[in-house]
Amino acid sequence: MTDTQRQATTESDDVLAVPLRHPWRWASALVLGLLFAWLAVELWNNQNIDHATIGNYLFNSRILSGAVMTVFLTFAAMAVSTVLGVLVAGMKLSANPVLSFLAWFYVWVFRGSPLLVQIVFWGYLGLLFSEIVFGVPMTDIVFLRANTNALIPPLVAGLIALTLNQTAYSAEIIRAGLLSVDSGQREAAYSLGMSPLRTFSKIVLPQAMRVIIPPMGNETISMLKDTSLLSVIAVLELYTAATRIASQNLRQVELLLVITIWYVVMTTALSIPQHYLEKRFGRGTGAQDGILDRTLSRAWSALRRRSDARG
Amino acid sequence: MADDDDALIRVRAVRKRFGSREVLKGIDLTVRRGEVAVLLGPSGSGKSTLLRCINHLETVDGGRIEVGGHLVGYSPKKGKLYEMTPRQVADQRRTIGMVFQRFNLFPHMTALDNITAAPLAVLRQPKRDARARAMQLLDRVGLADWAGHYPAQLSGGQQQRVAIARALAMDPEVMLFDEPTSALDPELVGEVLAVMRELARSGMTMVVVTHEMNFAAEVADQITFMDDGAVVERGTPDEVLTRPRNARTREFLQRVL
């Protein structure tokens, strides 16, 4: 027997067990904290940045209306593309080979080409088709004839571009979510006399949502930022508004910082509903709480311990 | 077991193929009201497929299946059978309960909600009635205290008992059991078989695919032994289990007993 083993057997059995300490967690947190503080101080003291300008333009009416436009574009494009995405996902999963091929082709084209190119394409549709005619093809029956540039102003062109591009991505996310639900779930619902539609809405979709929501949250945040690409066809969203102001006062960096603050605020606001949606659809899975819940509950119990100790 | 009139399930000359493999080669089966029929056979013999055909989870290539005097999944027209629409089949399945090997409880619903889901959505029962009935059924399978638990919080045996209660909530005329204890730990098999035994005693018509020989011997009114997509032997438990006439039946029983 070695010394430590002998010691272990001779000492009392009723001893306290101390968990492993993690000194490197504290060290790394300290180093990163210092680095971050240094970066913040450097930025703040930079003579080339006029801080007053940032303050002046943060709540400028043109900036604010740009932000409103950005939010509108994001929600409009996400809402319509989600509906279309369900449709394309359904087509791709369909037993009908024609529908399935068309869905595959759609995703292939729109996911395969840059969003910027698609935006420019829709923005300059008037160069391709000078007028748009609604009627019965290959007959003389015409319901509506309109000038393309009048029918599709930049805002509409931008919405179409963002929506159609997003549909391709959303369709793939939704398809993966639907495929993630075990086929036994469908059979169990059928065996209880549920119709296919009811089986889809009550049994399959709620379970697919658990898989669909996290990536869709990501897509929404990407969309919020991708709206800035619409500046190439002069849609007055946040980025365009900032560049217009900057072209007059030549404070490019300050205005970029202004809109950066707005983009971060908006993406942060978006992650809150996502968190609660994930919780709602994660019921019954025993999924772990995320970092937000863990931090909050840890802080909460620490506060209570402290007040208990005092009281 | 003649073609008698009080047959609740009547399967005649049912054929089914998966690709080039014929898994059902003209199967007959008759189950009268209140009877328990057990299907035995080696894996791949077609017994689970036959069971799934009875509530049209699988299509058939020929033959006819009737439950309660109605053709399941098909309507006859000019000497042929035409498959029904999914909605029409859904209506028929209300009276045919099914319990699966892997339970297939809905993981996003509590035990109680699993049981009330179909009565609420399909039968349009008032919520209060559906919940009262569900609590009654949970009590019957010995799980009254587990109503608010999600499937992931229940043991396999408990999940399967909830699944049985869920099927019973539709007040089916027939219950189909597809190897209900095969996915369970050995010590949990007994609790599920006890519920099934009680169900059989209460007069439920049951078709059971199982490898539990003691259960079959005790509860079954008739046993059908299948091999390679065909019925090899059938009769009372005594006839099939203790005095099998066919060599393949004897060989199978030697392996499982």
PDB file of N, CA, C and O in Angstrom, chain A residues 182-185 187-198 202-203 206-207 281 283-286, chain B residues 52 55 57 86 90 93 96 98 100 104-109 117-118 121-122 124 150 152 166-167 170:
ATOM      1  N   ASP A 182     -40.881  11.375 -36.471  1.00  0.00           N
ATOM      2  CA  ASP A 182     -40.928   9.932 -36.708  1.00  0.00           C
ATOM      3  C   ASP A 182     -42.218   9.532 -37.418  1.00  0.00           C
ATOM      4  O   ASP A 182     -43.292  10.050 -37.111  1.00  0.00           O
ATOM      5  N   SER A 183     -42.111   8.599 -38.373  1.00  0.00           N
ATOM      6  CA  SER A 183     -43.302   8.183 -39.130  1.00  0.00           C
ATOM      7  C   SER A 183     -44.320   7.500 -38.217  1.00  0.00           C
ATOM      8  O   SER A 183     -45.512   7.471 -38.519  1.00  0.00           O
ATOM      9  N   GLY A 184     -43.871   6.956 -37.099  1.00  0.00           N
ATOM     10  CA  GLY A 184     -44.790   6.330 -36.146  1.00  0.00           C
ATOM     11  C   GLY A 184     -45.806   7.312 -35.589  1.00  0.00           C
ATOM     12  O   GLY A 184     -46.910   6.934 -35.217  1.00  0.00           O
ATOM     13  N   GLN A 185     -45.422   8.600 -35.522  1.00  0.00           N
ATOM     14  CA  GLN A 185     -46.337   9.619 -35.026  1.00  0.00           C
ATOM     15  C   GLN A 185     -47.535   9.760 -35.955  1.00  0.00           C
ATOM     16  O   GLN A 185     -48.668   9.886 -35.526  1.00  0.00           O
ATOM     17  N   GLU A 187     -48.593   7.468 -38.056  1.00  0.00           N
ATOM     18  CA  GLU A 187     -49.383   6.232 -38.016  1.00  0.00           C
ATOM     19  C   GLU A 187     -50.272   6.205 -36.785  1.00  0.00           C
ATOM     20  O   GLU A 187     -51.426   5.781 -36.858  1.00  0.00           O
ATOM     21  N   ALA A 188     -49.718   6.664 -35.641  1.00  0.00           N
ATOM     22  CA  ALA A 188     -50.514   6.660 -34.416  1.00  0.00           C
ATOM     23  C   ALA A 188     -51.726   7.575 -34.571  1.00  0.00           C
ATOM     24  O   ALA A 188     -52.841   7.229 -34.184  1.00  0.00           O
ATOM     25  N   ALA A 189     -51.517   8.754 -35.172  1.00  0.00           N
ATOM     26  CA  ALA A 189     -52.620   9.692 -35.369  1.00  0.00           C
ATOM     27  C   ALA A 189     -53.655   9.100 -36.332  1.00  0.00           C
ATOM     28  O   ALA A 189     -54.855   9.182 -36.080  1.00  0.00           O
ATOM     29  N   TYR A 190     -53.166   8.485 -37.424  1.00  0.00           N
ATOM     30  CA  TYR A 190     -54.099   7.860 -38.376  1.00  0.00           C
ATOM     31  C   TYR A 190     -54.903   6.766 -37.689  1.00  0.00           C
ATOM     32  O   TYR A 190     -56.104   6.642 -37.907  1.00  0.00           O
ATOM     33  N   SER A 191     -54.233   5.957 -36.849  1.00  0.00           N
ATOM     34  CA  SER A 191     -54.917   4.828 -36.225  1.00  0.00           C
ATOM     35  C   SER A 191     -56.012   5.311 -35.274  1.00  0.00           C
ATOM     36  O   SER A 191     -56.893   4.555 -34.907  1.00  0.00           O
ATOM     37  N   LEU A 192     -55.930   6.583 -34.848  1.00  0.00           N
ATOM     38  CA  LEU A 192     -56.967   7.134 -33.979  1.00  0.00           C
ATOM     39  C   LEU A 192     -58.082   7.800 -34.784  1.00  0.00           C
ATOM     40  O   LEU A 192     -58.972   8.431 -34.222  1.00  0.00           O
ATOM     41  N   GLY A 193     -58.005   7.699 -36.098  1.00  0.00           N
ATOM     42  CA  GLY A 193     -59.056   8.246 -36.945  1.00  0.00           C
ATOM     43  C   GLY A 193     -58.858   9.698 -37.315  1.00  0.00           C
ATOM     44  O   GLY A 193     -59.785  10.360 -37.771  1.00  0.00           O
ATOM     45  N   MET A 194     -57.645  10.233 -37.105  1.00  0.00           N
ATOM     46  CA  MET A 194     -57.405  11.623 -37.502  1.00  0.00           C
ATOM     47  C   MET A 194     -57.187  11.689 -39.008  1.00  0.00           C
ATOM     48  O   MET A 194     -56.539  10.830 -39.586  1.00  0.00           O
ATOM     49  N   SER A 195     -57.726  12.764 -39.621  1.00  0.00           N
ATOM     50  CA  SER A 195     -57.537  12.956 -41.056  1.00  0.00           C
ATOM     51  C   SER A 195     -56.111  13.430 -41.302  1.00  0.00           C
ATOM     52  O   SER A 195     -55.445  13.905 -40.378  1.00  0.00           O
ATOM     53  N   PRO A 196     -55.612  13.324 -42.551  1.00  0.00           N
ATOM     54  CA  PRO A 196     -54.246  13.780 -42.837  1.00  0.00           C
ATOM     55  C   PRO A 196     -54.016  15.238 -42.442  1.00  0.00           C
ATOM     56  O   PRO A 196     -52.962  15.579 -41.889  1.00  0.00           O
ATOM     57  N   LEU A 197     -55.009  16.090 -42.699  1.00  0.00           N
ATOM     58  CA  LEU A 197     -54.849  17.514 -42.391  1.00  0.00           C
ATOM     59  C   LEU A 197     -54.709  17.739 -40.883  1.00  0.00           C
ATOM     60  O   LEU A 197     -53.850  18.479 -40.404  1.00  0.00           O
ATOM     61  N   ARG A 198     -55.585  17.056 -40.112  1.00  0.00           N
ATOM     62  CA  ARG A 198     -55.549  17.196 -38.655  1.00  0.00           C
ATOM     63  C   ARG A 198     -54.257  16.599 -38.098  1.00  0.00           C
ATOM     64  O   ARG A 198     -53.663  17.146 -37.174  1.00  0.00           O
ATOM     65  N   LYS A 202     -52.003  18.981 -35.837  1.00  0.00           N
ATOM     66  CA  LYS A 202     -51.979  18.705 -34.392  1.00  0.00           C
ATOM     67  C   LYS A 202     -50.755  17.901 -33.955  1.00  0.00           C
ATOM     68  O   LYS A 202     -50.311  18.022 -32.818  1.00  0.00           O
ATOM     69  N   ILE A 203     -50.286  17.038 -34.832  1.00  0.00           N
ATOM     70  CA  ILE A 203     -49.251  16.088 -34.408  1.00  0.00           C
ATOM     71  C   ILE A 203     -47.897  16.380 -35.057  1.00  0.00           C
ATOM     72  O   ILE A 203     -46.889  16.518 -34.369  1.00  0.00           O
ATOM     73  N   PRO A 206     -46.502  20.631 -34.816  1.00  0.00           N
ATOM     74  CA  PRO A 206     -45.969  21.075 -33.510  1.00  0.00           C
ATOM     75  C   PRO A 206     -44.621  20.437 -33.170  1.00  0.00           C
ATOM     76  O   PRO A 206     -43.782  21.065 -32.531  1.00  0.00           O
ATOM     77  N   GLN A 207     -44.429  19.191 -33.588  1.00  0.00           N
ATOM     78  CA  GLN A 207     -43.142  18.550 -33.304  1.00  0.00           C
ATOM     79  C   GLN A 207     -42.055  19.053 -34.241  1.00  0.00           C
ATOM     80  O   GLN A 207     -40.892  19.173 -33.859  1.00  0.00           O
ATOM     81  N   PHE A 281     -42.275  25.214 -27.769  1.00  0.00           N
ATOM     82  CA  PHE A 281     -42.339  24.026 -28.613  1.00  0.00           C
ATOM     83  C   PHE A 281     -41.385  22.920 -28.156  1.00  0.00           C
ATOM     84  O   PHE A 281     -41.371  21.844 -28.716  1.00  0.00           O
ATOM     85  N   ARG A 283     -41.629  21.611 -25.239  1.00  0.00           N
ATOM     86  CA  ARG A 283     -42.305  20.895 -24.156  1.00  0.00           C
ATOM     87  C   ARG A 283     -42.207  19.390 -24.350  1.00  0.00           C
ATOM     88  O   ARG A 283     -42.391  18.881 -25.442  1.00  0.00           O
ATOM     89  N   GLY A 284     -41.938  18.693 -23.243  1.00  0.00           N
ATOM     90  CA  GLY A 284     -41.952  17.234 -23.293  1.00  0.00           C
ATOM     91  C   GLY A 284     -40.662  16.618 -23.781  1.00  0.00           C
ATOM     92  O   GLY A 284     -40.517  15.409 -23.799  1.00  0.00           O
ATOM     93  N   THR A 285     -39.702  17.457 -24.207  1.00  0.00           N
ATOM     94  CA  THR A 285     -38.456  16.898 -24.718  1.00  0.00           C
ATOM     95  C   THR A 285     -37.391  16.859 -23.647  1.00  0.00           C
ATOM     96  O   THR A 285     -36.349  16.255 -23.833  1.00  0.00           O
ATOM     97  N   GLY A 286     -37.649  17.505 -22.503  1.00  0.00           N
ATOM     98  CA  GLY A 286     -36.638  17.544 -21.453  1.00  0.00           C
ATOM     99  C   GLY A 286     -35.417  18.308 -21.904  1.00  0.00           C
ATOM    100  O   GLY A 286     -34.305  18.059 -21.452  1.00  0.00           O
TER     101      GLY A 286
ATOM    102  N   ARG B  52     -51.420  -4.503 -39.791  1.00  0.00           N
ATOM    103  CA  ARG B  52     -51.467  -3.130 -40.294  1.00  0.00           C
ATOM    104  C   ARG B  52     -52.440  -2.995 -41.475  1.00  0.00           C
ATOM    105  O   ARG B  52     -52.945  -1.902 -41.719  1.00  0.00           O
ATOM    106  N   ASN B  55     -56.263  -2.123 -40.359  1.00  0.00           N
ATOM    107  CA  ASN B  55     -56.750  -0.731 -40.273  1.00  0.00           C
ATOM    108  C   ASN B  55     -56.179   0.144 -41.393  1.00  0.00           C
ATOM    109  O   ASN B  55     -56.095   1.349 -41.268  1.00  0.00           O
ATOM    110  N   LEU B  57     -53.294   0.761 -42.570  1.00  0.00           N
ATOM    111  CA  LEU B  57     -52.006   1.466 -42.544  1.00  0.00           C
ATOM    112  C   LEU B  57     -51.140   0.953 -43.686  1.00  0.00           C
ATOM    113  O   LEU B  57     -50.203   1.615 -44.107  1.00  0.00           O
ATOM    114  N   PRO B  86     -58.189   9.341 -48.135  1.00  0.00           N
ATOM    115  CA  PRO B  86     -57.689   9.311 -46.749  1.00  0.00           C
ATOM    116  C   PRO B  86     -58.745   9.714 -45.722  1.00  0.00           C
ATOM    117  O   PRO B  86     -58.779   9.161 -44.630  1.00  0.00           O
ATOM    118  N   ALA B  90     -60.029   7.502 -42.611  1.00  0.00           N
ATOM    119  CA  ALA B  90     -59.923   8.027 -41.251  1.00  0.00           C
ATOM    120  C   ALA B  90     -61.205   7.751 -40.477  1.00  0.00           C
ATOM    121  O   ALA B  90     -61.167   7.354 -39.311  1.00  0.00           O
ATOM    122  N   ARG B  93     -61.267   4.176 -39.322  1.00  0.00           N
ATOM    123  CA  ARG B  93     -60.283   3.787 -38.305  1.00  0.00           C
ATOM    124  C   ARG B  93     -60.745   4.132 -36.894  1.00  0.00           C
ATOM    125  O   ARG B  93     -60.186   3.661 -35.930  1.00  0.00           O
ATOM    126  N   ILE B  96     -61.348   1.133 -34.907  1.00  0.00           N
ATOM    127  CA  ILE B  96     -60.271   0.152 -34.843  1.00  0.00           C
ATOM    128  C   ILE B  96     -59.101   0.764 -34.073  1.00  0.00           C
ATOM    129  O   ILE B  96     -58.404   1.639 -34.587  1.00  0.00           O
ATOM    130  N   MET B  98     -55.377   0.826 -32.196  1.00  0.00           N
ATOM    131  CA  MET B  98     -54.117   0.124 -32.447  1.00  0.00           C
ATOM    132  C   MET B  98     -53.072   0.531 -31.427  1.00  0.00           C
ATOM    133  O   MET B  98     -52.963   1.698 -31.055  1.00  0.00           O
ATOM    134  N   PHE B 100     -48.902   0.167 -30.697  1.00  0.00           N
ATOM    135  CA  PHE B 100     -47.704  -0.079 -31.490  1.00  0.00           C
ATOM    136  C   PHE B 100     -46.555  -0.612 -30.631  1.00  0.00           C
ATOM    137  O   PHE B 100     -46.504  -0.378 -29.424  1.00  0.00           O
ATOM    138  N   ASN B 104     -45.372   5.059 -29.709  1.00  0.00           N
ATOM    139  CA  ASN B 104     -45.782   6.201 -30.551  1.00  0.00           C
ATOM    140  C   ASN B 104     -46.695   7.180 -29.831  1.00  0.00           C
ATOM    141  O   ASN B 104     -47.633   7.713 -30.416  1.00  0.00           O
ATOM    142  N   LEU B 105     -46.440   7.421 -28.544  1.00  0.00           N
ATOM    143  CA  LEU B 105     -47.160   8.501 -27.871  1.00  0.00           C
ATOM    144  C   LEU B 105     -46.720   9.822 -28.477  1.00  0.00           C
ATOM    145  O   LEU B 105     -45.616   9.925 -29.008  1.00  0.00           O
ATOM    146  N   PHE B 106     -47.584  10.840 -28.380  1.00  0.00           N
ATOM    147  CA  PHE B 106     -47.225  12.158 -28.903  1.00  0.00           C
ATOM    148  C   PHE B 106     -46.343  12.856 -27.863  1.00  0.00           C
ATOM    149  O   PHE B 106     -46.824  13.204 -26.783  1.00  0.00           O
ATOM    150  N   PRO B 107     -45.050  13.072 -28.153  1.00  0.00           N
ATOM    151  CA  PRO B 107     -44.113  13.529 -27.114  1.00  0.00           C
ATOM    152  C   PRO B 107     -44.370  14.940 -26.629  1.00  0.00           C
ATOM    153  O   PRO B 107     -43.935  15.305 -25.539  1.00  0.00           O
ATOM    154  N   HIS B 108     -45.109  15.749 -27.419  1.00  0.00           N
ATOM    155  CA  HIS B 108     -45.337  17.140 -27.031  1.00  0.00           C
ATOM    156  C   HIS B 108     -46.611  17.299 -26.218  1.00  0.00           C
ATOM    157  O   HIS B 108     -47.019  18.421 -25.943  1.00  0.00           O
ATOM    158  N   MET B 109     -47.237  16.194 -25.851  1.00  0.00           N
ATOM    159  CA  MET B 109     -48.471  16.261 -25.067  1.00  0.00           C
ATOM    160  C   MET B 109     -48.313  15.431 -23.798  1.00  0.00           C
ATOM    161  O   MET B 109     -47.619  14.416 -23.794  1.00  0.00           O
ATOM    162  N   ALA B 117     -56.678  13.815 -27.202  1.00  0.00           N
ATOM    163  CA  ALA B 117     -56.425  14.455 -28.512  1.00  0.00           C
ATOM    164  C   ALA B 117     -57.436  14.022 -29.569  1.00  0.00           C
ATOM    165  O   ALA B 117     -58.097  14.865 -30.191  1.00  0.00           O
ATOM    166  N   ALA B 118     -57.579  12.709 -29.763  1.00  0.00           N
ATOM    167  CA  ALA B 118     -58.480  12.242 -30.816  1.00  0.00           C
ATOM    168  C   ALA B 118     -59.959  12.436 -30.454  1.00  0.00           C
ATOM    169  O   ALA B 118     -60.727  12.903 -31.301  1.00  0.00           O
ATOM    170  N   ALA B 121     -60.515  16.125 -31.216  1.00  0.00           N
ATOM    171  CA  ALA B 121     -60.359  16.554 -32.607  1.00  0.00           C
ATOM    172  C   ALA B 121     -61.270  15.785 -33.552  1.00  0.00           C
ATOM    173  O   ALA B 121     -61.787  16.348 -34.511  1.00  0.00           O
ATOM    174  N   VAL B 122     -61.455  14.495 -33.308  1.00  0.00           N
ATOM    175  CA  VAL B 122     -62.189  13.665 -34.259  1.00  0.00           C
ATOM    176  C   VAL B 122     -63.665  13.528 -33.864  1.00  0.00           C
ATOM    177  O   VAL B 122     -64.558  13.728 -34.681  1.00  0.00           O
ATOM    178  N   ARG B 124     -65.167  15.358 -31.577  1.00  0.00           N
ATOM    179  CA  ARG B 124     -65.682  16.657 -31.143  1.00  0.00           C
ATOM    180  C   ARG B 124     -66.384  16.563 -29.788  1.00  0.00           C
ATOM    181  O   ARG B 124     -67.419  17.201 -29.556  1.00  0.00           O
ATOM    182  N   TYR B 150     -45.252  14.076 -19.166  1.00  0.00           N
ATOM    183  CA  TYR B 150     -44.965  13.900 -20.586  1.00  0.00           C
ATOM    184  C   TYR B 150     -44.402  12.494 -20.817  1.00  0.00           C
ATOM    185  O   TYR B 150     -43.800  11.913 -19.895  1.00  0.00           O
ATOM    186  N   ALA B 152     -41.782  11.393 -22.115  1.00  0.00           N
ATOM    187  CA  ALA B 152     -40.366  11.232 -21.794  1.00  0.00           C
ATOM    188  C   ALA B 152     -40.135  11.029 -20.300  1.00  0.00           C
ATOM    189  O   ALA B 152     -39.079  10.558 -19.884  1.00  0.00           O
ATOM    190  N   ARG B 166     -55.132   5.518 -24.681  1.00  0.00           N
ATOM    191  CA  ARG B 166     -55.391   6.449 -25.787  1.00  0.00           C
ATOM    192  C   ARG B 166     -56.254   5.790 -26.857  1.00  0.00           C
ATOM    193  O   ARG B 166     -57.197   6.398 -27.374  1.00  0.00           O
ATOM    194  N   ALA B 167     -55.934   4.517 -27.176  1.00  0.00           N
ATOM    195  CA  ALA B 167     -56.723   3.808 -28.187  1.00  0.00           C
ATOM    196  C   ALA B 167     -58.137   3.558 -27.679  1.00  0.00           C
ATOM    197  O   ALA B 167     -59.109   3.687 -28.423  1.00  0.00           O
ATOM    198  N   MET B 170     -61.285   6.118 -27.935  1.00  0.00           N
ATOM    199  CA  MET B 170     -62.138   6.247 -29.117  1.00  0.00           C
ATOM    200  C   MET B 170     -63.267   5.215 -29.099  1.00  0.00           C
ATOM    201  O   MET B 170     -64.008   5.083 -30.071  1.00  0.00           O
TER     202      MET B 170
END
